[in-house]
Amino acid sequence: MHSGKSAWDGVEGPTEEQVAYCIRCGLCLSVCPTYKESLRETESPRGRVALVAKAIEGELELTRNFKDHMYRCLACLACTHICPVGIKPAELCLEARYAIEQVQPTPLLKPLLFRGIFPRTGLLELLTKPVALYDRSGVRKVVNALGVTGVLPSQLRDMERMLPNRLPWRGTRHQLPDRVLARGERRAHVAYFLGCVQGVMMAEGCKATVEVLAENGCDVVIPKQVKCCGMPMVGYGFKDEARQMARHNIDLLLGLNVEAIITDCATCGSSLKEYPEWLENDPEYAERAKQFAAKVRDISEFLVELGIRPPAGQVGARVTYHDPCHLCRAQGIRSQPREVLRAAGVDLIEMKESDTCCGSAGTQLITHYHTSVGILERKMDNVAATEAEIIASGCPGCQMQLNLGVKRRGLDARVVHPSQLLAQAYRKKKSDE
Amino acid sequence: MIEPRIIKELQNLVGKQHVLTSPEDLVAYSYDGTFAERRPDVVVSPNSTEQVSQIMGLAYREEIPVVPRGMASGLAAASVPINGGIVLNLCRMNRILEIDELNFTVTAEAGVVTQDLADAVARKGLFYPPDPSSIKQSTLGGNAACNAGGPRCLKYGVTSDYVRGLTVVLADGRVIKTGGKAIKNVTGYNLTQLFVGSEGTLGVITELILKLIPLPKVARTAKAVFPKLADASQCVNRILTAGITPATIELMDETTIATIEEAMHLNLPLDVEAILIIESDGMDEQRVNQEIEAIADICRATGAREVQVARTEKERNDLWVARRAISPSLARRAPNKLGEDISVPRSAIPDAVAAIKEISRQVRIPIAIFGHAGDGNLHPNILFDRRDPVQVEKMKKAAAEIFRVALQLGGTLSGEHGVGSLKRPFVEQDVGPVFIDVMNQIKKALDPKNILNPGKVIPGPVPGGRDLFAW
Ligand SMILES: Cc1cc2nc3c(=O)[nH]c(=O)nc-3n(C[C@H](O)[C@H](O)[C@H](O)COP(=O)(O)OP(=O)(O)OC[C@H]3O[C@@H](n4cnc5c(N)ncnc54)[C@H](O)[C@@H]3O)c2cc1C
Ligand code: SF4
Ligand code: SF4
């Protein structure tokens, strides 16, 4: 019955060596948000590793169901982090997605998302409302093609609620200047990487980051021709397209001769830092990717390295902080955002399980509504227990998801990027002067 | 294969989304914490004792094998469905029903994760001591079904010492309640303890009443390095005969030390035969301090080259890092391991370790030994790669030899992991024919159609299936 041949025979995909050492101890189940929500082994890291192993052994075929399971992983890395043996279930799922897309491309998905929308950020900006995005862009077709049942009305409402209260009229790309000069003594020359989602949805956050950099003595260039960092493509199994983006961004940003490349999006940061791995087999770019990655810093990471200039003002609010998966585990950045918040003078109340995934993971709310919302509810229980007025998190995906959580609960709380609070503290100084 | 009408009936009982039949789901429920695997025909996840009872009624009528399953962390392939049939996943039954702060008991469903229970009672100043190293990924039902132990059992005992009462669904679907909150109870046979350790072969545990004790306030830990393993063993005996009962005495041998060091670089000495990690706990800080100092003195007097007593919580954690690193370090060295857990009289530990080392040399396969020295429970871990048939043969040979050594020294096959399917072929050697006969009669009385986890624990042919490990 079974060929004994790997399901992704002949293409790049997860290998036996990556799965053989899983001792099936089950420790990873204790941290996996999709397992805790579903209590179903198939949606656990150990289960995902077993699925991939059986596909490699030729005992499972790449059915719609198999594929769906690979897409259900939130890539939150909690399992990778805890696995005592060094198995990387999250990466295995991503690599499996890539392999599957090569063997059996999802009809429509590729041209639509990745030729159509992401590379043309201008187009993305036009579609600011996710609902509109969902309806008009054909994402509905994509979602159906991914094997997920139709979108529910409650889901549409939740997608609306993910948006910040005030959407910018025009994308940040058009609001930010090309260059902002350092205030006070000049300490560094940096480039600001304008991420897609951050740029489109979180204009206030972007402006705050640039402002904070200037307040800390940085000359900031803001190249508008940057392309998407590539993470969504990797998420949907399109490594080649992602590599294209990476090459473009490397050429553009290395050419600027800056000391550091700053991002305020946890996801962008983790993929920009991964470019050397994406391009390790590209003789022309392998070395440049390393030079590039060495310059990439998350805004909080950069500020702490540089030393934050103490603002005269203080933001005396009750704030809790959510650790984005792509910051705390992917980049090991946990203390720095908290230092930024402390520098802003806030009253920081730690929530329980601050580093558990919020369930956003890119498009999970569209593709796996129930799991995503279930995970969010647990997060919001922890948020609510802190009685914070402000929830800070350095990732636009998390911010959108938390925004939804706040609205679903009717909480009286605001979701911001940590940069926004620090910027506020600097501004206070000015208005007081 | 299970007929569609039965699947339909199961769906009506628990809801469609809780009956899984896709190949992906069956793969995910085909294994436990060992290397064994076999797909079930269907996975059913009930949410109440009543649903379990209805499922068992159906399975009894149709004579379908049922394998109860917790979190599948088991190390004896006990929850691997070697005859196919129904895997009964109890993880949805995860409610803590009552913490009784006056009677010191907790009532909880079988699917509660043990760590969650321990945390919940600790918040009320109470203590549930059984602490299998798998505490975060195993369930109360699984712990009771395997009578799990843990490092702390030297002082506090094993799971069975804390089970006061059970709700169990029998093979034909009837529900029995045993024991209760009362401390003293001799009304009828002690059926509670019959179900404890029965590995899902006599009934499905759905609810447990567990005993609690007051939470100890302080704990202190020491690490002692012994050039000679015999001295370490001597030290353990001296501590216990001095009237001191530490919470834990953990031992690692030189192969284990070398393997951890290779993987983790913790600056462990590579020229010694044994390290002991000893922890003392209690209510009174002064007494605990005196105890750990007395232990440290005994270690020095019995030949320890170096004794370190943790002063802060951080130092204490650092000492435990090495112990916790054992499993993963072993896993980095070879893809598969057979983790045995023989148990010998405490005084026989040096002989057991020496004999196992000899086996390792003779069979030429690495075996790391660590375990709970205070109670004579050793975990010789045979390291191998199941993709290599030569290594698999060696693994089987070494395992059989280790069992022989355990029996020779007056010990037993399994201290805490259970028999499952892995140790089944060796049970008779250990317990003898009369014991087997009695087990068979109990099994027949409670499960006349042999549908509950068939092919586990009691030796014999596997009906309609294959013995995964025909050694
Ligand atoms: C890393 C690691 C460390 C471990 N450390 C220890 C240790 O220190 N001490 C120790 O004793 N064990 C240890 N184990 C073994 C294992 O965790 C225990 O045997 C545990 O009790 C199994 O619980 P589970 O919920 O995972 O049960 P499963 O593995 O799912 O099932 C085990 C057995 O119990 C039966 N069962 C499960 N639930 C029920 C129920 N509700 N009713 C009836 N039968 C049921 C199953 O049919 C099966 O026979 C360890 C395992 C691992 C992977
Ligand atoms: S992935 Fe790691 S933590 Fe999870 S079961 Fe495998 S070895 Fe254990
Ligand atoms: S990455 Fe997160 S969601 Fe995916 S398997 Fe690991 S823990 Fe679960």
PDB file of N, CA, C and O in Angstrom, chain B residues 344-388:
ATOM      1  N   VAL B 344      15.789  -2.955  43.083  1.00  0.00           N
ATOM      2  CA  VAL B 344      16.491  -3.985  43.872  1.00  0.00           C
ATOM      3  C   VAL B 344      16.545  -3.536  45.323  1.00  0.00           C
ATOM      4  O   VAL B 344      16.365  -2.345  45.617  1.00  0.00           O
ATOM      5  N   PRO B 345      16.780  -4.463  46.246  1.00  0.00           N
ATOM      6  CA  PRO B 345      16.963  -4.030  47.630  1.00  0.00           C
ATOM      7  C   PRO B 345      18.109  -3.021  47.672  1.00  0.00           C
ATOM      8  O   PRO B 345      19.100  -3.171  46.950  1.00  0.00           O
ATOM      9  N   ARG B 346      17.949  -2.012  48.503  1.00  0.00           N
ATOM     10  CA  ARG B 346      18.902  -0.910  48.517  1.00  0.00           C
ATOM     11  C   ARG B 346      20.345  -1.375  48.625  1.00  0.00           C
ATOM     12  O   ARG B 346      21.236  -0.866  47.948  1.00  0.00           O
ATOM     13  N   SER B 347      20.562  -2.392  49.443  1.00  0.00           N
ATOM     14  CA  SER B 347      21.931  -2.833  49.694  1.00  0.00           C
ATOM     15  C   SER B 347      22.565  -3.453  48.450  1.00  0.00           C
ATOM     16  O   SER B 347      23.785  -3.571  48.361  1.00  0.00           O
ATOM     17  N   ALA B 348      21.753  -3.821  47.471  1.00  0.00           N
ATOM     18  CA  ALA B 348      22.292  -4.499  46.290  1.00  0.00           C
ATOM     19  C   ALA B 348      22.666  -3.535  45.168  1.00  0.00           C
ATOM     20  O   ALA B 348      23.084  -3.956  44.091  1.00  0.00           O
ATOM     21  N   ILE B 349      22.523  -2.225  45.419  1.00  0.00           N
ATOM     22  CA  ILE B 349      22.786  -1.265  44.340  1.00  0.00           C
ATOM     23  C   ILE B 349      24.187  -1.406  43.735  1.00  0.00           C
ATOM     24  O   ILE B 349      24.326  -1.487  42.512  1.00  0.00           O
ATOM     25  N   PRO B 350      25.251  -1.483  44.549  1.00  0.00           N
ATOM     26  CA  PRO B 350      26.578  -1.583  43.917  1.00  0.00           C
ATOM     27  C   PRO B 350      26.699  -2.822  43.039  1.00  0.00           C
ATOM     28  O   PRO B 350      27.242  -2.741  41.928  1.00  0.00           O
ATOM     29  N   ASP B 351      26.174  -3.951  43.496  1.00  0.00           N
ATOM     30  CA  ASP B 351      26.250  -5.176  42.690  1.00  0.00           C
ATOM     31  C   ASP B 351      25.462  -5.012  41.394  1.00  0.00           C
ATOM     32  O   ASP B 351      25.901  -5.427  40.321  1.00  0.00           O
ATOM     33  N   ALA B 352      24.282  -4.403  41.494  1.00  0.00           N
ATOM     34  CA  ALA B 352      23.448  -4.221  40.304  1.00  0.00           C
ATOM     35  C   ALA B 352      24.178  -3.353  39.289  1.00  0.00           C
ATOM     36  O   ALA B 352      24.261  -3.688  38.104  1.00  0.00           O
ATOM     37  N   VAL B 353      24.745  -2.230  39.754  1.00  0.00           N
ATOM     38  CA  VAL B 353      25.439  -1.335  38.832  1.00  0.00           C
ATOM     39  C   VAL B 353      26.626  -2.051  38.188  1.00  0.00           C
ATOM     40  O   VAL B 353      26.824  -1.975  36.968  1.00  0.00           O
ATOM     41  N   ALA B 354      27.395  -2.764  38.991  1.00  0.00           N
ATOM     42  CA  ALA B 354      28.564  -3.478  38.447  1.00  0.00           C
ATOM     43  C   ALA B 354      28.117  -4.488  37.392  1.00  0.00           C
ATOM     44  O   ALA B 354      28.713  -4.581  36.306  1.00  0.00           O
ATOM     45  N   ALA B 355      27.056  -5.228  37.683  1.00  0.00           N
ATOM     46  CA  ALA B 355      26.602  -6.256  36.751  1.00  0.00           C
ATOM     47  C   ALA B 355      26.108  -5.628  35.444  1.00  0.00           C
ATOM     48  O   ALA B 355      26.379  -6.134  34.345  1.00  0.00           O
ATOM     49  N   ILE B 356      25.405  -4.503  35.546  1.00  0.00           N
ATOM     50  CA  ILE B 356      24.883  -3.863  34.329  1.00  0.00           C
ATOM     51  C   ILE B 356      26.030  -3.317  33.480  1.00  0.00           C
ATOM     52  O   ILE B 356      26.012  -3.389  32.259  1.00  0.00           O
ATOM     53  N   LYS B 357      27.050  -2.801  34.160  1.00  0.00           N
ATOM     54  CA  LYS B 357      28.214  -2.323  33.405  1.00  0.00           C
ATOM     55  C   LYS B 357      28.869  -3.463  32.639  1.00  0.00           C
ATOM     56  O   LYS B 357      29.328  -3.294  31.503  1.00  0.00           O
ATOM     57  N   GLU B 358      28.913  -4.599  33.291  1.00  0.00           N
ATOM     58  CA  GLU B 358      29.502  -5.772  32.660  1.00  0.00           C
ATOM     59  C   GLU B 358      28.667  -6.143  31.419  1.00  0.00           C
ATOM     60  O   GLU B 358      29.218  -6.440  30.351  1.00  0.00           O
ATOM     61  N   ILE B 359      27.344  -6.083  31.542  1.00  0.00           N
ATOM     62  CA  ILE B 359      26.469  -6.376  30.400  1.00  0.00           C
ATOM     63  C   ILE B 359      26.771  -5.422  29.252  1.00  0.00           C
ATOM     64  O   ILE B 359      26.908  -5.810  28.097  1.00  0.00           O
ATOM     65  N   SER B 360      26.908  -4.144  29.596  1.00  0.00           N
ATOM     66  CA  SER B 360      27.196  -3.134  28.585  1.00  0.00           C
ATOM     67  C   SER B 360      28.484  -3.468  27.829  1.00  0.00           C
ATOM     68  O   SER B 360      28.560  -3.361  26.609  1.00  0.00           O
ATOM     69  N   ARG B 361      29.490  -3.902  28.602  1.00  0.00           N
ATOM     70  CA  ARG B 361      30.775  -4.257  27.975  1.00  0.00           C
ATOM     71  C   ARG B 361      30.627  -5.490  27.091  1.00  0.00           C
ATOM     72  O   ARG B 361      31.087  -5.513  25.952  1.00  0.00           O
ATOM     73  N   GLN B 362      29.957  -6.509  27.612  1.00  0.00           N
ATOM     74  CA  GLN B 362      29.827  -7.782  26.889  1.00  0.00           C
ATOM     75  C   GLN B 362      29.017  -7.620  25.601  1.00  0.00           C
ATOM     76  O   GLN B 362      29.411  -8.105  24.550  1.00  0.00           O
ATOM     77  N   VAL B 363      27.866  -6.976  25.738  1.00  0.00           N
ATOM     78  CA  VAL B 363      26.971  -6.856  24.577  1.00  0.00           C
ATOM     79  C   VAL B 363      27.439  -5.736  23.648  1.00  0.00           C
ATOM     80  O   VAL B 363      27.037  -5.637  22.503  1.00  0.00           O
ATOM     81  N   ARG B 364      28.311  -4.915  24.129  1.00  0.00           N
ATOM     82  CA  ARG B 364      28.839  -3.759  23.412  1.00  0.00           C
ATOM     83  C   ARG B 364      27.736  -2.805  22.953  1.00  0.00           C
ATOM     84  O   ARG B 364      27.489  -2.597  21.766  1.00  0.00           O
ATOM     85  N   ILE B 365      27.044  -2.280  23.940  1.00  0.00           N
ATOM     86  CA  ILE B 365      26.029  -1.257  23.680  1.00  0.00           C
ATOM     87  C   ILE B 365      26.049  -0.317  24.888  1.00  0.00           C
ATOM     88  O   ILE B 365      26.211  -0.770  26.023  1.00  0.00           O
ATOM     89  N   PRO B 366      25.980   1.013  24.661  1.00  0.00           N
ATOM     90  CA  PRO B 366      26.075   1.918  25.807  1.00  0.00           C
ATOM     91  C   PRO B 366      24.850   1.824  26.729  1.00  0.00           C
ATOM     92  O   PRO B 366      23.718   1.773  26.248  1.00  0.00           O
ATOM     93  N   ILE B 367      25.099   1.752  28.040  1.00  0.00           N
ATOM     94  CA  ILE B 367      24.010   1.768  29.015  1.00  0.00           C
ATOM     95  C   ILE B 367      24.354   2.798  30.080  1.00  0.00           C
ATOM     96  O   ILE B 367      25.391   2.707  30.720  1.00  0.00           O
ATOM     97  N   ALA B 368      23.491   3.787  30.242  1.00  0.00           N
ATOM     98  CA  ALA B 368      23.702   4.788  31.291  1.00  0.00           C
ATOM     99  C   ALA B 368      22.796   4.418  32.458  1.00  0.00           C
ATOM    100  O   ALA B 368      21.652   4.043  32.252  1.00  0.00           O
ATOM    101  N   ILE B 369      23.346   4.514  33.682  1.00  0.00           N
ATOM    102  CA  ILE B 369      22.536   4.141  34.843  1.00  0.00           C
ATOM    103  C   ILE B 369      22.348   5.344  35.759  1.00  0.00           C
ATOM    104  O   ILE B 369      23.305   6.035  36.112  1.00  0.00           O
ATOM    105  N   PHE B 370      21.102   5.617  36.093  1.00  0.00           N
ATOM    106  CA  PHE B 370      20.812   6.625  37.111  1.00  0.00           C
ATOM    107  C   PHE B 370      19.567   6.140  37.829  1.00  0.00           C
ATOM    108  O   PHE B 370      19.000   5.118  37.481  1.00  0.00           O
ATOM    109  N   GLY B 371      19.134   6.863  38.848  1.00  0.00           N
ATOM    110  CA  GLY B 371      17.913   6.407  39.504  1.00  0.00           C
ATOM    111  C   GLY B 371      17.783   6.899  40.917  1.00  0.00           C
ATOM    112  O   GLY B 371      18.516   7.778  41.373  1.00  0.00           O
ATOM    113  N   HIS B 372      16.819   6.304  41.588  1.00  0.00           N
ATOM    114  CA  HIS B 372      16.445   6.750  42.920  1.00  0.00           C
ATOM    115  C   HIS B 372      17.141   5.833  43.930  1.00  0.00           C
ATOM    116  O   HIS B 372      16.605   4.803  44.321  1.00  0.00           O
ATOM    117  N   ALA B 373      18.342   6.238  44.353  1.00  0.00           N
ATOM    118  CA  ALA B 373      19.180   5.351  45.139  1.00  0.00           C
ATOM    119  C   ALA B 373      18.559   5.026  46.494  1.00  0.00           C
ATOM    120  O   ALA B 373      18.766   3.951  47.039  1.00  0.00           O
ATOM    121  N   GLY B 374      17.782   5.944  47.004  1.00  0.00           N
ATOM    122  CA  GLY B 374      17.210   5.736  48.322  1.00  0.00           C
ATOM    123  C   GLY B 374      16.280   4.536  48.375  1.00  0.00           C
ATOM    124  O   GLY B 374      16.156   3.869  49.399  1.00  0.00           O
ATOM    125  N   ASP B 375      15.583   4.264  47.266  1.00  0.00           N
ATOM    126  CA  ASP B 375      14.660   3.139  47.281  1.00  0.00           C
ATOM    127  C   ASP B 375      15.082   2.012  46.352  1.00  0.00           C
ATOM    128  O   ASP B 375      14.296   1.104  46.055  1.00  0.00           O
ATOM    129  N   GLY B 376      16.297   2.059  45.843  1.00  0.00           N
ATOM    130  CA  GLY B 376      16.807   0.942  45.045  1.00  0.00           C
ATOM    131  C   GLY B 376      16.224   0.843  43.645  1.00  0.00           C
ATOM    132  O   GLY B 376      16.380  -0.159  42.962  1.00  0.00           O
ATOM    133  N   ASN B 377      15.565   1.916  43.188  1.00  0.00           N
ATOM    134  CA  ASN B 377      14.951   1.919  41.854  1.00  0.00           C
ATOM    135  C   ASN B 377      15.947   2.510  40.847  1.00  0.00           C
ATOM    136  O   ASN B 377      16.265   3.691  40.896  1.00  0.00           O
ATOM    137  N   LEU B 378      16.473   1.652  39.971  1.00  0.00           N
ATOM    138  CA  LEU B 378      17.489   2.110  39.017  1.00  0.00           C
ATOM    139  C   LEU B 378      16.918   2.205  37.615  1.00  0.00           C
ATOM    140  O   LEU B 378      16.084   1.407  37.212  1.00  0.00           O
ATOM    141  N   HIS B 379      17.411   3.209  36.855  1.00  0.00           N
ATOM    142  CA  HIS B 379      16.997   3.353  35.459  1.00  0.00           C
ATOM    143  C   HIS B 379      18.185   3.110  34.539  1.00  0.00           C
ATOM    144  O   HIS B 379      18.822   4.062  34.103  1.00  0.00           O
ATOM    145  N   PRO B 380      18.476   1.842  34.226  1.00  0.00           N
ATOM    146  CA  PRO B 380      19.514   1.619  33.210  1.00  0.00           C
ATOM    147  C   PRO B 380      18.911   1.962  31.850  1.00  0.00           C
ATOM    148  O   PRO B 380      17.873   1.415  31.478  1.00  0.00           O
ATOM    149  N   ASN B 381      19.507   2.903  31.135  1.00  0.00           N
ATOM    150  CA  ASN B 381      18.990   3.303  29.829  1.00  0.00           C
ATOM    151  C   ASN B 381      19.881   2.765  28.722  1.00  0.00           C
ATOM    152  O   ASN B 381      21.044   3.145  28.614  1.00  0.00           O
ATOM    153  N   ILE B 382      19.317   1.883  27.918  1.00  0.00           N
ATOM    154  CA  ILE B 382      20.077   1.300  26.822  1.00  0.00           C
ATOM    155  C   ILE B 382      19.927   2.215  25.611  1.00  0.00           C
ATOM    156  O   ILE B 382      18.813   2.510  25.185  1.00  0.00           O
ATOM    157  N   LEU B 383      21.058   2.663  25.080  1.00  0.00           N
ATOM    158  CA  LEU B 383      21.018   3.620  23.975  1.00  0.00           C
ATOM    159  C   LEU B 383      21.214   2.905  22.646  1.00  0.00           C
ATOM    160  O   LEU B 383      22.151   2.139  22.477  1.00  0.00           O
ATOM    161  N   PHE B 384      20.305   3.155  21.694  1.00  0.00           N
ATOM    162  CA  PHE B 384      20.406   2.471  20.402  1.00  0.00           C
ATOM    163  C   PHE B 384      19.702   3.259  19.310  1.00  0.00           C
ATOM    164  O   PHE B 384      19.121   4.319  19.563  1.00  0.00           O
ATOM    165  N   ASP B 385      19.766   2.726  18.100  1.00  0.00           N
ATOM    166  CA  ASP B 385      19.117   3.342  16.942  1.00  0.00           C
ATOM    167  C   ASP B 385      18.242   2.268  16.321  1.00  0.00           C
ATOM    168  O   ASP B 385      18.734   1.268  15.815  1.00  0.00           O
ATOM    169  N   ARG B 386      16.917   2.492  16.369  1.00  0.00           N
ATOM    170  CA  ARG B 386      16.046   1.396  15.960  1.00  0.00           C
ATOM    171  C   ARG B 386      16.094   1.135  14.456  1.00  0.00           C
ATOM    172  O   ARG B 386      15.565   0.141  13.965  1.00  0.00           O
ATOM    173  N   ARG B 387      16.741   2.027  13.725  1.00  0.00           N
ATOM    174  CA  ARG B 387      16.863   1.804  12.286  1.00  0.00           C
ATOM    175  C   ARG B 387      17.924   0.764  11.965  1.00  0.00           C
ATOM    176  O   ARG B 387      18.042   0.304  10.844  1.00  0.00           O
ATOM    177  N   ASP B 388      18.742   0.420  12.982  1.00  0.00           N
ATOM    178  CA  ASP B 388      19.831  -0.532  12.763  1.00  0.00           C
ATOM    179  C   ASP B 388      19.485  -1.863  13.449  1.00  0.00           C
ATOM    180  O   ASP B 388      19.504  -1.966  14.671  1.00  0.00           O
TER     181      ASP B 388
END
